[in-house]
Amino acid sequence: HLSGKLSSKAERARSAMMNADMDAVEAENQVELEEKTRLINQVLELQHTLEDLSARVDAVKEENLKLKSENQVLGQYIENLMSASSVFQTTDTKSKRK
């Protein structure tokens, strides 16, 4: 009868230890799962940020090309005005001396 009580106590102790081990493993798995979820969310957020930055770079490049083109047109326009204006005409010093 005594050995039955000891066996029962040992069985309960073993069972309690197994439950504690299982709880520890489950808690560790939960922490790992939360960490993985946090990292996945962080990666997704960084991907969205990268997509936004890439779109912004493309928009800035397009605007830059547009402004370069406009600057060329304005530069040509100014050049034409200067060549048509007598104020900007170069004077020939030889013809003035004659």
C-alpha positions as a LaTeX table, in Angstrom:
\begin{tabular}{lrrr}
\hline
Residue & $x$ (\AA) & $y$ (\AA) & $z$ (\AA) \\
\hline
His1 & 0.00 & 0.00 & 0.00 \\
Leu2 & 2.88 & 2.36 & 0.87 \\
Ser3 & 4.58 & 1.73 & $-2.44$ \\
Gly4 & 1.33 & 2.64 & $-4.19$ \\
Lys5 & 1.23 & 6.00 & $-2.38$ \\
Leu6 & 4.88 & 6.67 & $-3.26$ \\
Ser7 & 4.29 & 5.64 & $-6.81$ \\
Ser8 & 1.26 & 7.89 & $-6.99$ \\
Lys9 & 3.19 & 10.85 & $-5.52$ \\
Ala10 & 6.09 & 10.24 & $-7.88$ \\
Glu11 & 3.67 & 10.01 & $-10.79$ \\
Arg12 & 2.03 & 13.31 & $-9.79$ \\
Ala13 & 5.44 & 14.96 & $-9.38$ \\
Arg14 & 6.56 & 13.66 & $-12.76$ \\
Ser15 & 3.31 & 14.82 & $-14.31$ \\
Ala16 & 3.68 & 18.26 & $-12.71$ \\
Met17 & 7.25 & 18.52 & $-14.03$ \\
Met18 & 6.13 & 17.52 & $-17.50$ \\
Asn19 & 3.33 & 20.08 & $-17.39$ \\
Ala20 & 5.79 & 22.75 & $-16.23$ \\
Asp21 & 8.17 & 21.79 & $-19.04$ \\
Met22 & 5.34 & 21.88 & $-21.55$ \\
Asp23 & 4.22 & 25.28 & $-20.21$ \\
Ala24 & 7.79 & 26.57 & $-20.53$ \\
Val25 & 8.07 & 25.28 & $-24.11$ \\
Glu26 & 4.68 & 26.76 & $-24.94$ \\
Ala27 & 5.68 & 30.12 & $-23.43$ \\
Glu28 & 8.95 & 30.02 & $-25.38$ \\
Asn29 & 7.08 & 29.19 & $-28.59$ \\
Gln30 & 4.67 & 32.06 & $-27.92$ \\
Val31 & 7.59 & 34.49 & $-27.44$ \\
Glu32 & 9.19 & 33.24 & $-30.67$ \\
Leu33 & 5.90 & 33.58 & $-32.53$ \\
Glu34 & 5.42 & 37.13 & $-31.25$ \\
Glu35 & 8.99 & 38.01 & $-32.24$ \\
Lys36 & 8.49 & 36.54 & $-35.73$ \\
Thr37 & 5.22 & 38.44 & $-36.11$ \\
Arg38 & 6.91 & 41.67 & $-35.00$ \\
Leu39 & 9.77 & 41.12 & $-37.47$ \\
Ile40 & 7.38 & 40.31 & $-40.33$ \\
Asn41 & 5.41 & 43.47 & $-39.61$ \\
Gln42 & 8.63 & 45.48 & $-39.50$ \\
Val43 & 9.77 & 44.02 & $-42.84$ \\
Leu44 & 6.39 & 44.81 & $-44.42$ \\
Glu45 & 6.54 & 48.36 & $-43.10$ \\
Leu46 & 10.06 & 48.79 & $-44.49$ \\
Gln47 & 8.93 & 47.41 & $-47.86$ \\
His48 & 6.10 & 49.95 & $-47.98$ \\
Thr49 & 8.51 & 52.73 & $-47.03$ \\
Leu50 & 10.90 & 51.61 & $-49.79$ \\
Glu51 & 8.05 & 51.56 & $-52.32$ \\
Asp52 & 7.04 & 55.08 & $-51.26$ \\
Leu53 & 10.62 & 56.32 & $-51.53$ \\
Ser54 & 11.06 & 54.71 & $-54.95$ \\
Ala55 & 7.88 & 56.37 & $-56.19$ \\
Arg56 & 9.12 & 59.70 & $-54.81$ \\
Val57 & 12.50 & 59.28 & $-56.54$ \\
Asp58 & 10.73 & 58.54 & $-59.84$ \\
Ala59 & 8.54 & 61.62 & $-59.43$ \\
Val60 & 11.57 & 63.81 & $-58.65$ \\
Lys61 & 13.46 & 62.44 & $-61.68$ \\
Glu62 & 10.48 & 63.20 & $-63.90$ \\
Glu63 & 10.18 & 66.72 & $-62.49$ \\
Asn64 & 13.93 & 67.23 & $-62.94$ \\
Leu65 & 13.76 & 66.25 & $-66.62$ \\
Lys66 & 10.79 & 68.57 & $-67.12$ \\
Leu67 & 12.65 & 71.48 & $-65.51$ \\
Lys68 & 15.79 & 70.80 & $-67.57$ \\
Ser69 & 13.71 & 70.92 & $-70.73$ \\
Glu70 & 12.04 & 74.15 & $-69.64$ \\
Asn71 & 15.44 & 75.65 & $-68.80$ \\
Gln72 & 16.73 & 74.81 & $-72.27$ \\
Val73 & 13.71 & 76.50 & $-73.85$ \\
Leu74 & 14.14 & 79.57 & $-71.65$ \\
Gly75 & 17.89 & 79.67 & $-72.33$ \\
Gln76 & 17.25 & 79.58 & $-76.08$ \\
Tyr77 & 14.58 & 82.27 & $-75.73$ \\
Ile78 & 16.95 & 84.53 & $-73.78$ \\
Glu79 & 19.70 & 83.92 & $-76.31$ \\
Asn80 & 17.34 & 84.90 & $-79.14$ \\
Leu81 & 16.28 & 88.06 & $-77.31$ \\
Met82 & 19.89 & 89.02 & $-76.66$ \\
Ser83 & 20.88 & 88.51 & $-80.28$ \\
Ala84 & 17.89 & 90.57 & $-81.45$ \\
Ser85 & 18.64 & 93.44 & $-79.05$ \\
Ser86 & 21.12 & 96.15 & $-80.00$ \\
Val87 & 22.22 & 96.48 & $-76.37$ \\
Phe88 & 23.84 & 93.05 & $-76.49$ \\
Gln89 & 25.33 & 93.36 & $-79.99$ \\
Thr90 & 29.12 & 93.16 & $-80.09$ \\
Thr91 & 30.74 & 96.22 & $-81.52$ \\
Asp92 & 33.45 & 95.99 & $-84.11$ \\
Thr93 & 36.26 & 98.26 & $-82.90$ \\
Lys94 & 37.87 & 98.44 & $-86.38$ \\
Ser95 & 34.76 & 99.87 & $-87.98$ \\
Lys96 & 34.47 & 102.52 & $-85.25$ \\
Arg97 & 38.01 & 103.74 & $-85.89$ \\
Lys98 & 37.44 & 104.28 & $-89.61$ \\
\hline
\end{tabular}
